[in-house]
Amino acid sequence: MPIIVQKYGGSSVADIEKIKAIAGKLKARREAGYDLVVIVSAMAGTTDALLSLAHQISDAPQKRELDMLLTTGERTTMALLSMALNDLGIPAISFTGSQSGIITNDSHVNARIIEVRPWRVRDELEKGKIVIIAGFQGVSYKREVTTLGRGGSDTTAVAMAAALGAEACEIYSDVDGVFSGDPRVVEQAKKLREIDYEEMQELSECGAKVLNAQAVEFARRAQIPIDALSTFGGGSGTRVMEISGGGDAGGRVAGVAGQRNLAVISLRNGTPVLLASLLQFLADADAAALEAGLSGGTARAVACLDNVHGIEGFRERLALRFGGENISVDTTSLGRVTVVGKDIGREACLVGRASEALAGIGVSASALHMERNRFSFLVERASLDAAVRAVHGALLG
Ligand code: ASP
Ligand code: MG
């Protein structure tokens, strides 16, 4: 039977009723003649609650212990969903990341998948079972439990789909696919029927939460299309795939994303060597650098803090490493609005219209950064949502 890999996000498995409802959906899909492998996230809020427990114990929890703690969230969901299926008379079995053969590098809290050995998953499918897998986790080649970074269950799903040669990889959440802006922020946001891998990856890296950036990168490399779908809302969703020319957006703007959880770091007396060591520092701290540059003697980097668990420790280590007097670190007051689309990043007229829209609502951008497939503005975090709406309005209506 053809294999379908599905992934359900935290809001889709937020309570027992929802978990039971998903079991009912899986039963119907199974009876339609598919082998099913189902990746689950932790129940909504669980990962944040576990992180908060860790921070009530320590300002600087060990990354290894964080991984031991955080992986329990997904394990709870996998067991509950498997029980719900078995109760409906559908044989199912749950596996941790380690049991399902997700092998990662040894970097705790933000590990990368290096190999998938899905033998046990295949065995259970052959016995006629639905296999439920805890997302967001794996085991390192040193046999340590690891996690894949925030939003990492999507990556589990894509990697499993690739390893199993699945017919489809369906990622379910509480929104009906990918929109031109976060529909919770931009009322006028339009749903995209399809979007190119490259554009989707840029949107995810720049703050769109609907899909994880690493998962999209993985899908692009393996040429696996992702279907982003709504769990309970019906709708046709969005297909993420290779599109020459830019898909729905037709080579124009695909979407606008806002990002708040970031750090802007400036170093005085910057040199290329110093900038490189700042980037190395950020990589070691799991703070993915989104932009970096050197000008007028100042080195500057913008980094995403989603996987930095302990901002105070991060700031202290930065000051220690580069000298408190030379460095300024802003983790609280700035946000970034980014416009994404194939080859649009240096189109003066688009940049001009976006800038005017910001000026029109009294938002002053402290930096503008242009790349091939995107341009972005740093703005006051308090006006980020308004900035996203204004830029979306000016470029996408
Ligand atoms: N539960 C993890 C998180 O909240 C992973 C995921 O949901 O994909 O980031
Ligand atoms: Mg997610």
Tab-separated table of C-alpha atoms and ligand atoms in Angstrom:
chain	number	residue	atom	x	y	z
A	1	MET	CA	0.000	0.000	0.000
A	2	PRO	CA	1.215	3.542	-0.636
A	3	ILE	CA	2.664	5.267	2.415
A	4	ILE	CA	1.390	8.653	3.577
A	5	VAL	CA	3.330	10.591	6.204
A	6	GLN	CA	1.269	13.053	8.221
A	7	LYS	CA	2.307	15.476	10.941
A	8	TYR	CA	0.004	17.105	13.477
A	9	GLY	CA	1.081	20.309	15.223
A	10	GLY	CA	0.577	21.235	18.869
A	11	SER	CA	-2.747	23.051	18.443
A	12	SER	CA	-4.176	20.041	16.571
A	13	VAL	CA	-3.436	17.736	19.516
A	14	ALA	CA	-4.144	20.334	22.208
A	15	ASP	CA	-6.648	18.208	24.152
A	16	ILE	CA	-8.087	14.710	24.448
A	17	GLU	CA	-11.090	15.458	22.227
A	18	LYS	CA	-8.808	16.600	19.414
A	19	ILE	CA	-6.558	13.563	19.785
A	20	LYS	CA	-9.627	11.322	19.547
A	21	ALA	CA	-10.870	13.239	16.508
A	22	ILE	CA	-7.522	12.749	14.769
A	23	ALA	CA	-7.689	9.032	15.550
A	24	GLY	CA	-11.081	8.975	13.801
A	25	LYS	CA	-9.635	10.713	10.732
A	26	LEU	CA	-6.715	8.275	10.637
A	27	LYS	CA	-9.097	5.318	10.805
A	28	ALA	CA	-10.954	6.580	7.724
A	29	ARG	CA	-7.728	7.215	5.817
A	30	ARG	CA	-6.424	3.787	6.727
A	31	GLU	CA	-9.638	2.175	5.472
A	32	ALA	CA	-9.213	4.065	2.195
A	33	GLY	CA	-6.129	1.902	1.611
A	34	TYR	CA	-3.034	3.726	2.878
A	35	ASP	CA	-0.164	2.841	5.161
A	36	LEU	CA	0.105	5.698	7.634
A	37	VAL	CA	3.073	7.106	9.529
A	38	VAL	CA	2.010	9.910	11.834
A	39	ILE	CA	4.379	12.401	13.446
A	40	VAL	CA	3.072	14.327	16.448
A	41	SER	CA	4.087	17.529	18.225
A	42	ALA	CA	3.731	18.097	21.942
A	43	MET	CA	0.270	19.251	23.061
A	44	ALA	CA	-0.070	23.051	22.660
A	45	GLY	CA	1.905	24.964	25.274
A	46	THR	CA	3.709	21.886	26.597
A	47	THR	CA	7.187	22.648	25.256
A	48	ASP	CA	7.020	26.206	26.632
A	49	ALA	CA	5.774	24.901	29.985
A	50	LEU	CA	8.665	22.420	30.166
A	51	LEU	CA	11.143	25.195	29.330
A	52	SER	CA	9.664	27.331	32.062
A	53	LEU	CA	10.123	24.488	34.573
A	54	ALA	CA	13.780	24.253	33.538
A	55	HIS	CA	14.267	27.992	34.020
A	56	GLN	CA	12.659	27.859	37.448
A	57	ILE	CA	15.485	25.481	38.372
A	58	SER	CA	18.391	27.111	36.572
A	59	ASP	CA	19.378	30.201	34.560
A	60	ALA	CA	21.639	28.048	32.439
A	61	PRO	CA	20.241	24.527	32.190
A	62	GLN	CA	22.524	21.985	30.505
A	63	LYS	CA	21.494	21.409	26.911
A	64	ARG	CA	21.624	17.647	27.349
A	65	GLU	CA	19.155	17.795	30.224
A	66	LEU	CA	16.921	20.189	28.263
A	67	ASP	CA	16.727	17.554	25.530
A	68	MET	CA	15.826	14.843	28.061
A	69	LEU	CA	13.078	17.135	29.371
A	70	LEU	CA	11.676	18.525	26.115
A	71	THR	CA	11.383	15.148	24.375
A	72	THR	CA	8.785	14.078	26.948
A	73	GLY	CA	6.236	16.476	25.394
A	74	GLU	CA	6.037	14.605	22.095
A	75	ARG	CA	6.192	11.232	23.856
A	76	THR	CA	3.020	12.072	25.759
A	77	THR	CA	1.135	12.803	22.541
A	78	MET	CA	2.411	9.753	20.661
A	79	ALA	CA	1.275	7.359	23.377
A	80	LEU	CA	-2.152	8.993	23.728
A	81	LEU	CA	-2.809	8.919	19.972
A	82	SER	CA	-1.728	5.291	19.742
A	83	MET	CA	-4.092	4.397	22.609
A	84	ALA	CA	-6.939	6.252	20.898
A	85	LEU	CA	-6.394	4.298	17.661
A	86	ASN	CA	-6.155	0.936	19.379
A	87	ASP	CA	-9.406	1.790	21.176
A	88	LEU	CA	-11.069	2.267	17.791
A	89	GLY	CA	-9.900	-1.197	16.819
A	90	ILE	CA	-7.090	0.107	14.595
A	91	PRO	CA	-3.729	-1.471	15.455
A	92	ALA	CA	-1.140	1.224	16.146
A	93	ILE	CA	2.234	1.521	17.839
A	94	SER	CA	4.163	4.564	19.031
A	95	PHE	CA	7.908	5.134	18.723
A	96	THR	CA	10.293	7.773	20.038
A	97	GLY	CA	12.632	9.460	17.583
A	98	SER	CA	15.381	7.092	18.642
A	99	GLN	CA	13.218	3.988	18.179
A	100	SER	CA	12.117	5.127	14.745
A	101	GLY	CA	15.717	5.516	13.581
A	102	ILE	CA	16.218	9.291	13.457
A	103	ILE	CA	20.001	9.663	13.767
A	104	THR	CA	21.349	13.167	14.395
A	105	ASN	CA	24.640	14.930	14.956
A	106	ASP	CA	25.638	15.496	18.579
A	107	SER	CA	24.540	19.097	18.945
A	108	HIS	CA	21.971	19.183	21.746
A	109	VAL	CA	18.885	21.430	21.518
A	110	ASN	CA	19.333	22.143	17.816
A	111	ALA	CA	20.549	18.893	16.264
A	112	ARG	CA	20.495	18.103	12.551
A	113	ILE	CA	19.309	14.796	11.141
A	114	ILE	CA	22.168	12.999	9.432
A	115	GLU	CA	20.484	9.696	8.631
A	116	VAL	CA	17.165	7.888	8.967
A	117	ARG	CA	17.079	4.135	9.533
A	118	PRO	CA	13.383	3.363	9.459
A	119	TRP	CA	13.599	-0.424	9.758
A	120	ARG	CA	11.315	-0.741	12.782
A	121	VAL	CA	8.806	1.623	11.204
A	122	ARG	CA	8.712	-0.519	8.063
A	123	ASP	CA	8.356	-3.731	10.088
A	124	GLU	CA	5.324	-2.371	11.921
A	125	LEU	CA	3.740	-1.060	8.720
A	126	GLU	CA	4.120	-4.522	7.257
A	127	LYS	CA	2.270	-5.932	10.256
A	128	GLY	CA	-0.600	-3.618	9.318
A	129	LYS	CA	-0.118	-1.038	12.050
A	130	ILE	CA	-0.318	2.721	11.973
A	131	VAL	CA	3.022	3.994	13.274
A	132	ILE	CA	2.959	7.078	15.503
A	133	ILE	CA	6.295	8.880	15.920
A	134	ALA	CA	7.282	11.535	18.440
A	135	GLY	CA	8.406	14.531	16.412
A	136	PHE	CA	11.246	16.984	17.131
A	137	GLN	CA	13.711	14.387	18.405
A	138	GLY	CA	16.329	11.856	17.504
A	139	VAL	CA	19.338	10.074	18.879
A	140	SER	CA	22.913	11.100	18.195
A	141	TYR	CA	25.528	8.702	16.906
A	142	LYS	CA	26.814	8.846	20.506
A	143	ARG	CA	23.437	7.419	21.565
A	144	GLU	CA	22.332	10.590	23.308
A	145	VAL	CA	18.770	11.892	23.012
A	146	THR	CA	18.658	15.114	20.966
A	147	THR	CA	16.050	17.630	19.804
A	148	LEU	CA	15.833	19.308	16.401
A	149	GLY	CA	15.139	22.939	17.364
A	150	ARG	CA	11.789	24.715	17.819
A	151	GLY	CA	9.214	23.594	15.306
A	152	GLY	CA	11.348	20.525	14.568
A	153	SER	CA	8.495	18.029	14.228
A	154	ASP	CA	8.063	19.241	10.660
A	155	THR	CA	11.639	18.139	9.994
A	156	THR	CA	10.918	14.687	11.428
A	157	ALA	CA	7.985	14.367	9.025
A	158	VAL	CA	9.928	15.379	5.917
A	159	ALA	CA	12.900	13.192	6.805
A	160	MET	CA	10.619	10.181	7.413
A	161	ALA	CA	8.733	10.804	4.177
A	162	ALA	CA	12.032	10.843	2.281
A	163	ALA	CA	13.379	7.714	3.986
A	164	LEU	CA	10.170	5.756	3.392
A	165	GLY	CA	9.632	6.969	-0.168
A	166	ALA	CA	6.209	8.198	0.905
A	167	GLU	CA	3.573	9.225	-1.607
A	168	ALA	CA	2.823	12.432	0.307
A	169	CYS	CA	3.993	14.457	3.275
A	170	GLU	CA	1.035	16.243	4.851
A	171	ILE	CA	1.650	18.811	7.579
A	172	TYR	CA	-1.491	19.668	9.533
A	173	SER	CA	-2.027	22.752	11.671
A	174	ASP	CA	-4.838	25.105	12.643
A	175	VAL	CA	-4.470	27.232	9.504
A	176	ASP	CA	-5.398	26.209	5.969
A	177	GLY	CA	-1.892	26.323	4.503
A	178	VAL	CA	0.544	29.129	3.757
A	179	PHE	CA	-0.707	32.706	3.472
A	180	SER	CA	0.886	35.845	2.055
A	181	GLY	CA	1.080	37.061	5.671
A	182	ASP	CA	0.258	35.523	9.060
A	183	PRO	CA	-3.577	35.453	8.917
A	184	ARG	CA	-3.659	36.192	12.657
A	185	VAL	CA	-1.929	39.514	11.962
A	186	VAL	CA	-2.921	40.437	8.397
A	187	GLU	CA	-6.646	40.123	7.816
A	188	GLN	CA	-6.265	40.559	4.045
A	189	ALA	CA	-3.638	37.826	3.739
A	190	LYS	CA	-4.300	35.569	0.773
A	191	LYS	CA	-3.850	31.832	0.817
A	192	LEU	CA	-1.248	30.571	-1.636
A	193	ARG	CA	-2.292	27.526	-3.644
A	194	GLU	CA	1.362	26.647	-4.117
A	195	ILE	CA	4.716	28.115	-3.211
A	196	ASP	CA	8.275	27.401	-4.267
A	197	TYR	CA	10.666	25.740	-1.793
A	198	GLU	CA	13.085	28.643	-1.889
A	199	GLU	CA	10.440	31.246	-1.114
A	200	MET	CA	8.950	29.104	1.645
A	201	GLN	CA	12.350	28.590	3.221
A	202	GLU	CA	12.991	32.334	3.231
A	203	LEU	CA	9.569	33.039	4.770
A	204	SER	CA	10.173	30.427	7.493
A	205	GLU	CA	13.645	31.753	8.248
A	206	CYS	CA	12.180	35.242	8.504
A	207	GLY	CA	9.516	34.405	11.058
A	208	ALA	CA	6.627	32.552	9.348
A	209	LYS	CA	5.682	29.857	11.850
A	210	VAL	CA	3.557	27.729	9.526
A	211	LEU	CA	6.477	25.498	8.477
A	212	ASN	CA	9.940	24.966	9.932
A	213	ALA	CA	12.771	26.325	7.760
A	214	GLN	CA	14.999	23.287	8.155
A	215	ALA	CA	12.107	21.019	7.159
A	216	VAL	CA	11.594	23.004	3.965
A	217	GLU	CA	15.306	22.867	3.215
A	218	PHE	CA	15.249	19.100	3.694
A	219	ALA	CA	12.203	18.776	1.431
A	220	ARG	CA	13.858	20.871	-1.268
A	221	ARG	CA	16.984	18.731	-1.217
A	222	ALA	CA	14.990	15.483	-1.338
A	223	GLN	CA	12.462	17.002	-3.793
A	224	ILE	CA	9.546	15.983	-1.573
A	225	PRO	CA	6.471	18.171	-1.956
A	226	ILE	CA	4.910	19.277	1.340
A	227	ASP	CA	1.164	19.750	1.650
A	228	ALA	CA	0.350	22.242	4.397
A	229	LEU	CA	-3.237	21.561	5.440
A	230	SER	CA	-5.770	22.433	8.114
A	231	THR	CA	-6.516	19.617	10.597
A	232	PHE	CA	-10.186	20.269	11.198
A	233	GLY	CA	-11.065	23.102	8.825
A	234	GLY	CA	-11.116	21.289	5.479
A	235	GLY	CA	-9.814	23.581	2.719
A	236	SER	CA	-7.357	22.828	-0.027
A	237	GLY	CA	-4.144	23.887	1.765
A	238	THR	CA	-0.888	24.860	0.083
A	239	ARG	CA	1.593	22.721	-1.808
A	240	VAL	CA	5.272	23.562	-1.279
A	241	MET	CA	7.212	22.364	-4.312
A	242	GLU	CA	9.732	23.274	-7.003
A	243	ILE	CA	8.247	25.986	-9.199
A	244	SER	CA	10.203	27.743	-11.881
A	245	GLY	CA	9.188	31.386	-11.949
A	246	GLY	CA	7.735	31.615	-8.437
A	247	GLY	CA	4.334	29.909	-8.436
A	248	ASP	CA	1.201	31.764	-7.434
A	249	ALA	CA	3.201	34.901	-6.922
A	250	GLY	CA	4.349	34.722	-10.568
A	251	GLY	CA	7.870	35.925	-9.821
A	252	ARG	CA	6.505	38.757	-7.682
A	253	VAL	CA	6.144	39.157	-3.943
A	254	ALA	CA	5.184	35.845	-2.318
A	255	GLY	CA	4.647	37.057	1.200
A	256	VAL	CA	5.526	39.307	4.099
A	257	ALA	CA	6.771	37.912	7.428
A	258	GLY	CA	7.385	39.475	10.825
A	259	GLN	CA	9.915	38.291	13.365
A	260	ARG	CA	10.192	39.411	16.967
A	261	ASN	CA	12.385	36.882	18.765
A	262	LEU	CA	15.703	38.236	17.558
A	263	ALA	CA	18.940	39.774	18.749
A	264	VAL	CA	20.726	42.662	17.067
A	265	ILE	CA	24.398	42.658	17.979
A	266	SER	CA	26.818	45.471	17.112
A	267	LEU	CA	30.562	45.395	17.696
A	268	ARG	CA	32.724	48.519	17.622
A	269	ASN	CA	36.144	48.372	15.963
A	270	GLY	CA	34.860	45.501	13.853
A	271	THR	CA	37.089	43.720	11.352
A	272	PRO	CA	36.225	40.834	9.022
A	273	VAL	CA	38.004	38.468	11.422
A	274	LEU	CA	35.977	39.778	14.353
A	275	LEU	CA	32.731	39.465	12.396
A	276	ALA	CA	33.614	35.869	11.552
A	277	SER	CA	34.238	35.071	15.208
A	278	LEU	CA	30.921	36.691	16.121
A	279	LEU	CA	29.202	34.413	13.597
A	280	GLN	CA	30.991	31.394	15.054
A	281	PHE	CA	29.912	32.425	18.534
A	282	LEU	CA	26.294	32.696	17.373
A	283	ALA	CA	26.391	29.304	15.677
A	284	ASP	CA	27.762	27.704	18.853
A	285	ALA	CA	25.005	29.408	20.857
A	286	ASP	CA	22.251	28.062	18.522
A	287	ALA	CA	21.387	31.630	17.519
A	288	ALA	CA	21.013	31.341	13.756
A	289	ALA	CA	22.462	34.457	12.104
A	290	LEU	CA	19.966	35.950	9.646
A	291	GLU	CA	22.035	38.895	8.450
A	292	ALA	CA	25.579	40.024	9.050
A	293	GLY	CA	27.739	42.821	7.757
A	294	LEU	CA	30.595	45.185	8.438
A	295	SER	CA	30.575	48.874	7.667
A	296	GLY	CA	32.037	52.073	9.010
A	297	GLY	CA	34.051	50.060	11.526
A	298	THR	CA	30.951	48.421	13.031
A	299	ALA	CA	30.242	44.719	12.679
A	300	ARG	CA	26.580	43.877	12.980
A	301	ALA	CA	24.605	40.647	13.068
A	302	VAL	CA	20.918	39.874	13.427
A	303	ALA	CA	20.189	36.467	14.933
A	304	CYS	CA	17.093	34.426	15.732
A	305	LEU	CA	16.750	33.458	19.404
A	306	ASP	CA	14.164	30.654	19.087
A	307	ASN	CA	16.701	28.023	20.157
A	308	VAL	CA	18.590	30.085	22.724
A	309	HIS	CA	17.239	28.888	26.048
A	310	GLY	CA	18.528	31.427	28.576
A	311	ILE	CA	18.877	34.941	27.120
A	312	GLU	CA	20.657	36.340	30.183
A	313	GLY	CA	23.418	33.751	29.932
A	314	PHE	CA	23.673	34.447	26.192
A	315	ARG	CA	24.176	38.184	26.816
A	316	GLU	CA	26.750	37.561	29.514
A	317	ARG	CA	28.770	35.175	27.367
A	318	LEU	CA	28.714	37.677	24.489
A	319	ALA	CA	30.018	40.469	26.730
A	320	LEU	CA	32.677	38.169	28.153
A	321	ARG	CA	33.826	37.065	24.722
A	322	PHE	CA	33.875	40.437	22.928
A	323	GLY	CA	34.270	42.928	25.786
A	324	GLY	CA	31.250	44.652	27.296
A	325	GLU	CA	32.504	48.108	26.287
A	326	ASN	CA	32.705	47.223	22.582
A	327	ILE	CA	29.428	45.472	22.184
A	328	SER	CA	25.783	46.406	22.143
A	329	VAL	CA	23.174	43.653	22.257
A	330	ASP	CA	19.490	44.371	21.764
A	331	THR	CA	17.225	41.400	22.438
A	332	THR	CA	14.105	43.254	23.428
A	333	SER	CA	13.195	46.269	21.373
A	334	LEU	CA	13.566	45.394	17.689
A	335	GLY	CA	11.591	43.350	15.196
A	336	ARG	CA	12.103	42.618	11.547
A	337	VAL	CA	9.670	42.779	8.669
A	338	THR	CA	10.707	40.881	5.569
A	339	VAL	CA	9.310	40.796	2.037
A	340	VAL	CA	10.008	37.548	0.177
A	341	GLY	CA	9.777	36.647	-3.494
A	342	LYS	CA	12.026	35.184	-6.145
A	343	ASP	CA	14.467	37.826	-7.441
A	344	ILE	CA	12.588	40.721	-5.850
A	345	GLY	CA	15.150	41.607	-3.201
A	346	ARG	CA	16.773	44.488	-5.068
A	347	GLU	CA	13.785	45.907	-6.912
A	348	ALA	CA	13.919	49.580	-6.047
A	349	CYS	CA	10.257	50.221	-6.728
A	350	LEU	CA	9.105	47.493	-4.310
A	351	VAL	CA	11.556	48.644	-1.652
A	352	GLY	CA	10.347	52.212	-2.199
A	353	ARG	CA	6.674	51.311	-1.843
A	354	ALA	CA	7.342	49.305	1.323
A	355	SER	CA	9.406	52.170	2.789
A	356	GLU	CA	6.686	54.685	2.033
A	357	ALA	CA	4.103	52.443	3.661
A	358	LEU	CA	6.198	52.335	6.839
A	359	ALA	CA	6.719	56.087	6.808
A	360	GLY	CA	2.975	56.501	6.224
A	361	ILE	CA	2.180	54.905	9.605
A	362	GLY	CA	5.009	56.729	11.375
A	363	VAL	CA	7.333	53.732	11.678
A	364	SER	CA	10.996	54.510	11.130
A	365	ALA	CA	13.175	51.623	10.027
A	366	SER	CA	16.639	51.566	11.612
A	367	ALA	CA	18.126	49.298	8.942
A	368	LEU	CA	17.348	47.983	5.483
A	369	HIS	CA	18.877	44.770	4.235
A	370	MET	CA	18.542	43.549	0.645
A	371	GLU	CA	19.301	40.083	-0.727
A	372	ARG	CA	18.359	38.337	-3.927
A	373	ASN	CA	15.052	36.870	-2.763
A	374	ARG	CA	14.136	39.206	0.082
A	375	PHE	CA	14.512	42.578	1.683
A	376	SER	CA	13.889	43.449	5.304
A	377	PHE	CA	13.578	46.379	7.679
A	378	LEU	CA	14.422	46.531	11.361
A	379	VAL	CA	11.655	48.333	13.225
A	380	GLU	CA	10.550	48.954	16.810
A	381	ARG	CA	9.182	45.667	18.108
A	382	ALA	CA	6.085	47.401	19.469
A	383	SER	CA	5.057	48.417	15.951
A	384	LEU	CA	6.024	45.179	14.205
A	385	ASP	CA	2.476	43.922	13.556
A	386	ALA	CA	1.404	47.317	12.218
A	387	ALA	CA	4.516	47.390	10.029
A	388	VAL	CA	3.758	43.938	8.605
A	389	ARG	CA	0.169	44.985	7.830
A	390	ALA	CA	1.286	48.226	6.179
A	391	VAL	CA	3.924	46.585	3.995
A	392	HIS	CA	1.555	43.766	3.060
A	393	GLY	CA	-1.121	46.316	2.196
A	394	ALA	CA	1.246	48.303	-0.007
A	395	LEU	CA	2.647	45.312	-1.917
A	396	LEU	CA	-0.126	42.723	-1.871
A	397	GLY	CA	-3.329	44.660	-1.219
B	1	ASP	N1	7.089	20.859	20.403
B	1	ASP	C1	8.196	21.487	19.723
B	1	ASP	C2	8.037	23.001	19.741
B	1	ASP	O1	7.113	23.504	20.345
B	1	ASP	C3	8.408	20.970	18.345
B	1	ASP	C4	7.262	21.123	17.379
B	1	ASP	O2	6.134	21.379	17.793
B	1	ASP	O3	7.478	20.972	16.184
B	1	ASP	O4	8.844	23.694	19.198
B	2	MG	MG	5.192	24.161	14.029
